[in-house]
Short mmCIF file of C-alpha atoms in Angstrom, two decimals:
data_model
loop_
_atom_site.label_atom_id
_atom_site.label_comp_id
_atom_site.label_asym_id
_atom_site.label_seq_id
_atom_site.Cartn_x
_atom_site.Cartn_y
_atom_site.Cartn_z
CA UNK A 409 -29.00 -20.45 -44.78
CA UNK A 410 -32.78 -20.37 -44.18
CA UNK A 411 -34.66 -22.70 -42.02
CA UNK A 412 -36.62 -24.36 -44.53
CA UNK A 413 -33.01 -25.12 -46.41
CA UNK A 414 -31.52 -26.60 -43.37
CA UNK A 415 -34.88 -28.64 -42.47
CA UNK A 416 -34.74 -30.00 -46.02
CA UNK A 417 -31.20 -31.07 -45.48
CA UNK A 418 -31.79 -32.41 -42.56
CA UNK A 419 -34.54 -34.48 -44.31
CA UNK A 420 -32.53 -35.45 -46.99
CA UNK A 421 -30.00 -37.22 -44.40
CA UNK A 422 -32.63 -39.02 -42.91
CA UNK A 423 -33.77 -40.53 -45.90
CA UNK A 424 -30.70 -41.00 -46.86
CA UNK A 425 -29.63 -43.31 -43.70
CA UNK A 426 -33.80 -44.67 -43.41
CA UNK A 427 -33.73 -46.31 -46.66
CA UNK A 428 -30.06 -47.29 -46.84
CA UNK A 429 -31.22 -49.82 -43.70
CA UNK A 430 -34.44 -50.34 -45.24
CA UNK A 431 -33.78 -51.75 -48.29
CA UNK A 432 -31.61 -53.58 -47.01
CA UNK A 433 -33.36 -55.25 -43.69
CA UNK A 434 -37.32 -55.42 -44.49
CA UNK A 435 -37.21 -58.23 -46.37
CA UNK A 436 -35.54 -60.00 -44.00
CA UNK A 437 -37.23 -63.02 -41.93
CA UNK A 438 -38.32 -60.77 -38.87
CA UNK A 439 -39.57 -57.73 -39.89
CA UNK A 440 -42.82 -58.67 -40.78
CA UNK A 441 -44.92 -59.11 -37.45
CA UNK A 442 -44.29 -56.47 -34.77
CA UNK A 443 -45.71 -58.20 -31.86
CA UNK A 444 -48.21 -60.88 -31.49
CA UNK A 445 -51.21 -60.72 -29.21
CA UNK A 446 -52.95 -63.74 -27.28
CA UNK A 447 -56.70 -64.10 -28.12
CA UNK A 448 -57.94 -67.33 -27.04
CA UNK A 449 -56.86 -70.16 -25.38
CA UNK A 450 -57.01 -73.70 -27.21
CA UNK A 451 -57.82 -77.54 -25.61
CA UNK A 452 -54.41 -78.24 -26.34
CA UNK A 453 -53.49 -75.19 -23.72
CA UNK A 454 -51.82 -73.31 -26.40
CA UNK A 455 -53.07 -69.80 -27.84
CA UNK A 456 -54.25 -68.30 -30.99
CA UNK A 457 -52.45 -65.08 -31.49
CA UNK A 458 -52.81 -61.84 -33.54
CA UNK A 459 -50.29 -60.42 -35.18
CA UNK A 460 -49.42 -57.17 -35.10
CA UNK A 461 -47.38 -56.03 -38.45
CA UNK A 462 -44.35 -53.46 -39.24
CA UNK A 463 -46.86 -52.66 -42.03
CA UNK A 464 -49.54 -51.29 -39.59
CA UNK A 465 -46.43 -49.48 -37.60
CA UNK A 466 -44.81 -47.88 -41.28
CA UNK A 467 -48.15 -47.02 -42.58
CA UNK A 468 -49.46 -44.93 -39.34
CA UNK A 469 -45.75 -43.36 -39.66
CA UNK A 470 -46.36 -42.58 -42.92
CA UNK A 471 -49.84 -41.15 -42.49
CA UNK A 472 -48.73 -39.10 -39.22
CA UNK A 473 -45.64 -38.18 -40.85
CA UNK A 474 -47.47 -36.23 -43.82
CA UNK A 475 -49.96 -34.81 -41.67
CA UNK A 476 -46.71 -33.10 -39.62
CA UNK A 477 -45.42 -31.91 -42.47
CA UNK A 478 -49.16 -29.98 -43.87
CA UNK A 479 -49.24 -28.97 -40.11
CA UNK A 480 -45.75 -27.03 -41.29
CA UNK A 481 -46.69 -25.80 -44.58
CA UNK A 482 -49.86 -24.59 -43.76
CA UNK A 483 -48.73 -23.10 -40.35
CA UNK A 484 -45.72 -21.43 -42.41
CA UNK A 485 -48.72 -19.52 -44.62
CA UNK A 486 -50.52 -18.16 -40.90
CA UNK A 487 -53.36 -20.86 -41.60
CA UNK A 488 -54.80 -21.19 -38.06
CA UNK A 489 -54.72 -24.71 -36.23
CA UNK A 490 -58.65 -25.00 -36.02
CA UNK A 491 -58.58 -24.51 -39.60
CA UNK A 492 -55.69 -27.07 -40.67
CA UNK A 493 -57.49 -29.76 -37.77
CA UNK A 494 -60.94 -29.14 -39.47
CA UNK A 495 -59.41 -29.89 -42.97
CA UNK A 496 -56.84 -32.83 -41.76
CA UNK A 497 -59.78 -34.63 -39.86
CA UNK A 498 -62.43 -34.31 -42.96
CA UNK A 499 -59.64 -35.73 -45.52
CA UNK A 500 -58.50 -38.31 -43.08
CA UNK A 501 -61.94 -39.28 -42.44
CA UNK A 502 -62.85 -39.85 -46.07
CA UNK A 503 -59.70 -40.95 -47.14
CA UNK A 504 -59.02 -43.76 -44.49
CA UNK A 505 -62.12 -45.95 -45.11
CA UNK A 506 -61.47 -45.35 -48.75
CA UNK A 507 -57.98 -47.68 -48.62
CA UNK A 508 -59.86 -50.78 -47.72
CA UNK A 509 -63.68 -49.81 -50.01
CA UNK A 510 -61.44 -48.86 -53.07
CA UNK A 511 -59.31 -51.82 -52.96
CA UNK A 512 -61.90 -54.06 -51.96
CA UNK A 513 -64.18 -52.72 -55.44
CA UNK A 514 -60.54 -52.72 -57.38
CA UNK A 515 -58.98 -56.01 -56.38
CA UNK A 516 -62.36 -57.81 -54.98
CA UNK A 517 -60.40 -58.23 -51.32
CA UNK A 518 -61.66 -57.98 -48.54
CA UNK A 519 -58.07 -58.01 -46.35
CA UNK A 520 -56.17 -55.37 -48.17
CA UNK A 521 -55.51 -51.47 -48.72
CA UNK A 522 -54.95 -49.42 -51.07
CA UNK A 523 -53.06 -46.16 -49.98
CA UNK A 524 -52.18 -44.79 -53.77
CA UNK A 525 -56.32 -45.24 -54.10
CA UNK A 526 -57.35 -43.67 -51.05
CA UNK A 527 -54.54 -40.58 -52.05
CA UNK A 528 -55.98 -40.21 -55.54
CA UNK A 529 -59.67 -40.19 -53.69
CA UNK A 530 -58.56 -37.11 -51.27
CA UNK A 531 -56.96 -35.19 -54.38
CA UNK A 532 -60.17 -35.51 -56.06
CA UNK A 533 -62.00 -33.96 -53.21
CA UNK A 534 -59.81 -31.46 -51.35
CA UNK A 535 -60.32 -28.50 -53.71
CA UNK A 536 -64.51 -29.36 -52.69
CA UNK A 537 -63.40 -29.73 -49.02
CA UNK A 538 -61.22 -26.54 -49.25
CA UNK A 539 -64.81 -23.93 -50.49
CA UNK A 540 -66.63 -26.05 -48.24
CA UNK A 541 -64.58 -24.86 -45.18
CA UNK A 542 -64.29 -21.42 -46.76
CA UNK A 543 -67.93 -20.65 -47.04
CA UNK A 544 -68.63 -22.02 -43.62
CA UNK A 545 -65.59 -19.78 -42.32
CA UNK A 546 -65.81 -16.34 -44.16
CA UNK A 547 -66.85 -14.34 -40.91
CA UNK A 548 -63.55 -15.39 -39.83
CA UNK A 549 -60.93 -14.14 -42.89
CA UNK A 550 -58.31 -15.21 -41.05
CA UNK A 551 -58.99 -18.49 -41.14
CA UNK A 552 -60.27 -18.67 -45.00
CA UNK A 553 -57.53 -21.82 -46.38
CA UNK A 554 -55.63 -20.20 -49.30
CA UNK A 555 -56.56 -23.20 -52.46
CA UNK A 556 -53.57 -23.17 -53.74
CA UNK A 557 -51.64 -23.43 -50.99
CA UNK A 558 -53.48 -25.85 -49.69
CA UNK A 559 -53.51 -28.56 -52.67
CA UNK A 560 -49.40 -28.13 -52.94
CA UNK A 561 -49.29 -29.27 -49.44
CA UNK A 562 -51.84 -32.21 -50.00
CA UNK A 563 -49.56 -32.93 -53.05
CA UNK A 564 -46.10 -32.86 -51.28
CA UNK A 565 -47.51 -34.53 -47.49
CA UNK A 566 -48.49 -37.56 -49.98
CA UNK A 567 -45.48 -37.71 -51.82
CA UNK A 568 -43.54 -38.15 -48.27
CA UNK A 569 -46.47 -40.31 -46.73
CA UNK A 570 -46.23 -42.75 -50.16
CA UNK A 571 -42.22 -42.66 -50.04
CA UNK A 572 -42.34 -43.48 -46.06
CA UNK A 573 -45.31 -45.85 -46.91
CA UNK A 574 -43.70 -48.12 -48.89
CA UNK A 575 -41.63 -49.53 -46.65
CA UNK A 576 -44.46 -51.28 -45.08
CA UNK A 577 -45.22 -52.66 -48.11
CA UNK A 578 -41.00 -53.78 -47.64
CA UNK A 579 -41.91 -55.76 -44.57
CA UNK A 580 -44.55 -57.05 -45.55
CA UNK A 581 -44.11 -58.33 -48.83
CA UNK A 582 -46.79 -57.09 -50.78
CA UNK A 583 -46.87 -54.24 -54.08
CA UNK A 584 -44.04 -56.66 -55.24
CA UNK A 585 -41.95 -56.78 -58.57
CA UNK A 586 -41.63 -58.67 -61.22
CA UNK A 587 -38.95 -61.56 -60.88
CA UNK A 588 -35.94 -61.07 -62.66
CA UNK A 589 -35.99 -64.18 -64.60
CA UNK A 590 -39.29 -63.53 -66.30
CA UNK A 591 -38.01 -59.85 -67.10
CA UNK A 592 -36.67 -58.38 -70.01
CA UNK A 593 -32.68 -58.99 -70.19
CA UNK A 594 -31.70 -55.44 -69.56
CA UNK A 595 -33.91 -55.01 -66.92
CA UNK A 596 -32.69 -58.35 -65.23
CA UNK A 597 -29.36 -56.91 -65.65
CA UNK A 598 -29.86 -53.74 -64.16
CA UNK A 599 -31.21 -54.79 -61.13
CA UNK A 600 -28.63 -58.32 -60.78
CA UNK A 601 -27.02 -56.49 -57.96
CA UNK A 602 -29.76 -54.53 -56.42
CA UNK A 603 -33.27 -56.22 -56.09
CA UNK A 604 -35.25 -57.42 -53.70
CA UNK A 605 -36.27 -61.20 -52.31
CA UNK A 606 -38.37 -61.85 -49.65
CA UNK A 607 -37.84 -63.77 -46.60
CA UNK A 608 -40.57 -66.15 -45.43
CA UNK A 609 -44.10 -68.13 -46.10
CA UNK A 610 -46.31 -65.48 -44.77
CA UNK A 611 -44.71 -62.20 -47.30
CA UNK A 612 -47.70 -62.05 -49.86
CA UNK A 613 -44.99 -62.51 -52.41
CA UNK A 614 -44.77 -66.00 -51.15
CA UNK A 615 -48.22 -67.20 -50.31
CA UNK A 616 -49.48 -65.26 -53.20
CA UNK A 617 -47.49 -65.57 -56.14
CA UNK A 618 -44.79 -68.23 -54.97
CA UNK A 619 -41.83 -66.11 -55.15
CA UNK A 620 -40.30 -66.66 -51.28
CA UNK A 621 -36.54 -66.24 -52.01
CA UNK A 622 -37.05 -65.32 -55.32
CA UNK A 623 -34.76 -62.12 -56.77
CA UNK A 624 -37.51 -59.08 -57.76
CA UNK A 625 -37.50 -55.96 -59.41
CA UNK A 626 -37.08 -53.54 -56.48
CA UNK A 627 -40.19 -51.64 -57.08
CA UNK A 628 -40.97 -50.39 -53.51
CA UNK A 629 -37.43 -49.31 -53.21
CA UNK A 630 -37.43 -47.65 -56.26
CA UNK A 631 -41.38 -45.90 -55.45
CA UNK A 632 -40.34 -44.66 -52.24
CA UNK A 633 -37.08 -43.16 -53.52
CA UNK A 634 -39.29 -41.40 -56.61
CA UNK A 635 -42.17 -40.31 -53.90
CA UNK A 636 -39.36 -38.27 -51.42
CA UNK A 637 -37.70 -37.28 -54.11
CA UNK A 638 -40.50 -35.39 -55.90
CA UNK A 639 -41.62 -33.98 -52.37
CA UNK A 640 -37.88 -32.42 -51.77
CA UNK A 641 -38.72 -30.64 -54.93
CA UNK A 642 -42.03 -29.79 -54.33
CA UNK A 643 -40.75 -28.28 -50.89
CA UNK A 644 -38.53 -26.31 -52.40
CA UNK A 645 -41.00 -24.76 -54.87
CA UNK A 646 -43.20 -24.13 -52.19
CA UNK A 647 -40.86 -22.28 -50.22
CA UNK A 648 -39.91 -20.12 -52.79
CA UNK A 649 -43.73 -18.96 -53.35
CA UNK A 650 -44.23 -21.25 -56.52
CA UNK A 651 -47.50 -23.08 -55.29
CA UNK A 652 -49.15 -24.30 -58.14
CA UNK A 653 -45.88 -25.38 -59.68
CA UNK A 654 -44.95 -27.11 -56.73
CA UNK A 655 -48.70 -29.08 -56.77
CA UNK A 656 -48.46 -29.65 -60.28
CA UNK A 657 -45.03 -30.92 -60.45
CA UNK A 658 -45.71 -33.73 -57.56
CA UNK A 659 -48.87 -34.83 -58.74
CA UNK A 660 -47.31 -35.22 -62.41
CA UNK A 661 -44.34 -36.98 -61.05
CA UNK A 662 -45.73 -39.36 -58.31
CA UNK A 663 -48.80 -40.26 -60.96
CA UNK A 664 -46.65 -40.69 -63.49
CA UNK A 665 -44.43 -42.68 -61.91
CA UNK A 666 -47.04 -44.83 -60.32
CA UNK A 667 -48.87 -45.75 -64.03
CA UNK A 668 -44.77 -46.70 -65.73
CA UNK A 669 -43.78 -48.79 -62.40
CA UNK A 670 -47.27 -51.22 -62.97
CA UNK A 671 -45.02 -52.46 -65.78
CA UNK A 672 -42.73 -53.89 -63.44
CA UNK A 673 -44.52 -55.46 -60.43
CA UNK A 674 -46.09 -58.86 -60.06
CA UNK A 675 -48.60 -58.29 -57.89
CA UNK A 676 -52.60 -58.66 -58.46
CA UNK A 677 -53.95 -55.77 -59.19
CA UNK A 678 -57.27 -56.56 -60.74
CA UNK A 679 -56.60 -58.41 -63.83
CA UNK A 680 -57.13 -55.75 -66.34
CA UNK A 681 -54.06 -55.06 -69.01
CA UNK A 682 -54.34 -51.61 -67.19
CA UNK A 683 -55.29 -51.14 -64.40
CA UNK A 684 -57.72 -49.11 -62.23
CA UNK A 685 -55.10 -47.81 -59.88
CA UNK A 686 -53.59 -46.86 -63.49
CA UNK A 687 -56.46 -45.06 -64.64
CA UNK A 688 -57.01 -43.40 -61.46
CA UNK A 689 -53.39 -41.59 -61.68
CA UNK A 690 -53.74 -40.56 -65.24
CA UNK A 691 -57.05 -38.91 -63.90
CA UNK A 692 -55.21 -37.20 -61.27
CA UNK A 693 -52.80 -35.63 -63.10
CA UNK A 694 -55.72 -34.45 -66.08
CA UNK A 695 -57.29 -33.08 -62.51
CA UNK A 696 -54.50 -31.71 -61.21
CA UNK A 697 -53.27 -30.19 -64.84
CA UNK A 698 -56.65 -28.68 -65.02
CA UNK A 699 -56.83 -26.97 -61.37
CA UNK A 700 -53.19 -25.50 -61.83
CA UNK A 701 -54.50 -23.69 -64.97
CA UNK A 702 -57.17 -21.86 -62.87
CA UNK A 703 -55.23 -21.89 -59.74
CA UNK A 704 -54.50 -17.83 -59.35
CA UNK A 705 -54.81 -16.92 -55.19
CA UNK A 706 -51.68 -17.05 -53.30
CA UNK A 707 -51.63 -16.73 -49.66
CA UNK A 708 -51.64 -13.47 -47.79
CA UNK A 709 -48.15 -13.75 -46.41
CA UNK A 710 -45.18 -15.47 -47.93
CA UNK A 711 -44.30 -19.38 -46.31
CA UNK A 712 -42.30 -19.24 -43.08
CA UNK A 713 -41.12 -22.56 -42.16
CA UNK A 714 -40.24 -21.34 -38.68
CA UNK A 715 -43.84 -19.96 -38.12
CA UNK A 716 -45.37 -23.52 -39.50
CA UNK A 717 -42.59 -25.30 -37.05
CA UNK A 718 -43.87 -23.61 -33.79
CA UNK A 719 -47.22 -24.49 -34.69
CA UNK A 720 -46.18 -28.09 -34.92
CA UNK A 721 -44.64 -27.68 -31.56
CA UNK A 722 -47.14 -27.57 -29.20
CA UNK A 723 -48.25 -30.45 -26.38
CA UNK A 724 -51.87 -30.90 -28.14
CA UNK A 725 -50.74 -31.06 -31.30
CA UNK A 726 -48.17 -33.45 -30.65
CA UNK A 727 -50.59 -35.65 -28.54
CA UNK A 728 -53.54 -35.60 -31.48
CA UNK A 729 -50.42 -37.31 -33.85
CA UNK A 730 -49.91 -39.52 -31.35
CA UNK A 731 -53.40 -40.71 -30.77
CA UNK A 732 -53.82 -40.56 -34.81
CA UNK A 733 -50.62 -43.27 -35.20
CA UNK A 734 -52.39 -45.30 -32.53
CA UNK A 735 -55.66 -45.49 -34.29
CA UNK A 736 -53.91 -45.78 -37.52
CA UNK A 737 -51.79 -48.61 -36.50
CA UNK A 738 -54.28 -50.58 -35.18
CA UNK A 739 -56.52 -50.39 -37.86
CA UNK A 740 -53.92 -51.29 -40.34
CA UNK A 741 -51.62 -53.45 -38.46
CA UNK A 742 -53.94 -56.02 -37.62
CA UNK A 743 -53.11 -58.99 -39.68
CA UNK A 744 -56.07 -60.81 -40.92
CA UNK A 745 -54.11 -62.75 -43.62
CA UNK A 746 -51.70 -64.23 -41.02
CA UNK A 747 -52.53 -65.63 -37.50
CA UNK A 748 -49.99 -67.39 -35.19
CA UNK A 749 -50.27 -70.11 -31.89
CA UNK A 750 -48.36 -69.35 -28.95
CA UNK A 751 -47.42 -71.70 -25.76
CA UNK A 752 -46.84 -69.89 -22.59
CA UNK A 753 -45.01 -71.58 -19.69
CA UNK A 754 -42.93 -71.04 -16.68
CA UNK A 755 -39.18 -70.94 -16.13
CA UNK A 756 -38.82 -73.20 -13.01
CA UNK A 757 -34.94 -72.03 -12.97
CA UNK A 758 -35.83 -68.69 -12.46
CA UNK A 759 -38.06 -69.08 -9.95
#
């Protein structure tokens, strides 16, 4: 068996046992804030805190997770590090303050992200990004990024990153379903056994729409199964040399998915009948439909997963992903929605 079949197994397992306790536990009272930090101290001696969320800790998972994994792919074509850093940073970099501009234009908050946004914003550029690099790095030919290549592994890293990513939108509530008693009967009946209903006043299904408690369509569930599976695929397509097939087929899947599962949430989203976020996916996949049909390089030597692996592998590498999940986490896991007030004292008995 090759290595790339036995890391996709091995993949497959772990999302197999991650989301079996996931769906389960997230919604549960407790899995919302992470830790909670003292800020300042009040006349009545007590503290304000702030809260630091599971949603800050999934979504700098999520984000490091898919960066690993174009760190593989792109090693596993003999793209040099310099050359996958250079493009990770400059996506990252636009991509990251787009979450919070996009859905501050798209839902006119000021306190929220939008990852599916931001994604859609980095497929629109990385083709640009990609003959930017290129024409700055043709003295160098082996470090020229191979466009094809390079846009199936921006496809498949964001189908894992969304899959991954939703379950910080599990603990904390928000990108929510519809409630099963205002949906259609069959839908209500499929779904009587395995939905979703959030635990606790601060899940923005409760202080937003009222629905603490309340049975939902299991829509992040249902995403994040959709997003991992269309990256397995895409992984395998890649593997077997079929790059533009395997960046067509997740776009189409993940896009399409994400404009049919609108139907089903409850969530503010604008208040159009469709929505931006809707209109940005059917973009992507026009965008993506039209790159594949000019897409024609393929990369000088076929993917090695083992190669791509050992590149991963290394001390600096492994320390940049750490420092990114830092960063990451604290600029998404700061609550600014919820606060908290904390009273410190001594144990005299222990003493």
């Amino acid at each position: 068996m090759a290595v790339h079949d036995v890391a996709a197994a091995l993949l497959i397992l772990l999302y197999a046992a991650l989301f079996r306790w996931a769906f389960r536990v997230l919604p549960r009272e407790g899995w919302q804030v992470l830790a909670t930090v003292p800020q300042a101290r009040r006349p009545d001696g007590r503290w304000m805190g702030l809260n630091l969320t599971y949603y800050g800790a999934f979504t700098a998972s999520a984000v490091v997770l898919a960066v690993a994994l174009a760190i593989v792919l792109l090693g596993s074509v003999a793209v040099p590090f310099d050359a996958i850093l250079g493009l990770s940073v400059t996506l990252l970099g636009a991509c990251v303050p787009a979450a919070k501009i996009l859905a501050r234009l798209i839902e006119g908050k000021t306190n929220t992200f939008t990852i599916g946004g931001a994604s859609m914003f980095g497929l629109f550029l990385a083709p640009w990004i990609v003959a930017a690099m290129n024409a700055g790095f043709l003295p160098r030919e082996d470090a020229v990024l191979p466009v094809t290549a390079v846009l199936a592994t921006v496809a498949i890293a964001y189908a894992f990153g969304e899959g991954t990513g939703r379950l910080a939108c599990l603990s904390f509530g928000c990108c929510y379903g519809a409630p099963l008693n205002r949906s259609h009967p069959w839908i209500a009946g499929l779904f009587v056994h395995h939905h979703t209903a959030f635990a606790g006043e601060t899940r923005k299904a409760a202080y937003e729409s009222g629905l603490e408690s309340v049975p939902l369509v299991p829509i992040q569930a249902m995403t994040a199964v959709v997003s991992v599976a269309a990256g397995m695929a895409g992984l395998w397509l890649f593997f077997r040399g079929r790059m533009a097939a395997a960046f067509l087929f997740t776009v189409v899947v993940t896009q399409m998915w994400r404009v049919g599962s609108e139907c089903l949430r409850a969530d503010y989203l604008g208040g159009r009948r469709v929505s931006w976020y809707q209109v940005l996916s059917l973009a992507g996949i026009a965008y993506a439909a039209f790159l594949a049909f000019w897409l024609t390089d393929v990369p000088s030597v076929p993917p090695d997963a083992l190669r791509g692996i050992r590149l991963l592998w290394h001390p600096g590498v492994i320390l940049c992903l750490q420092g990114l999940w830092l960063g990451l986490f604290f600029f998404t896991g700061r609550s600014r929605v919820t606060t908290a007030t904390l009273s410190m004292h001594v144990v005299k008995d222990r003493i």
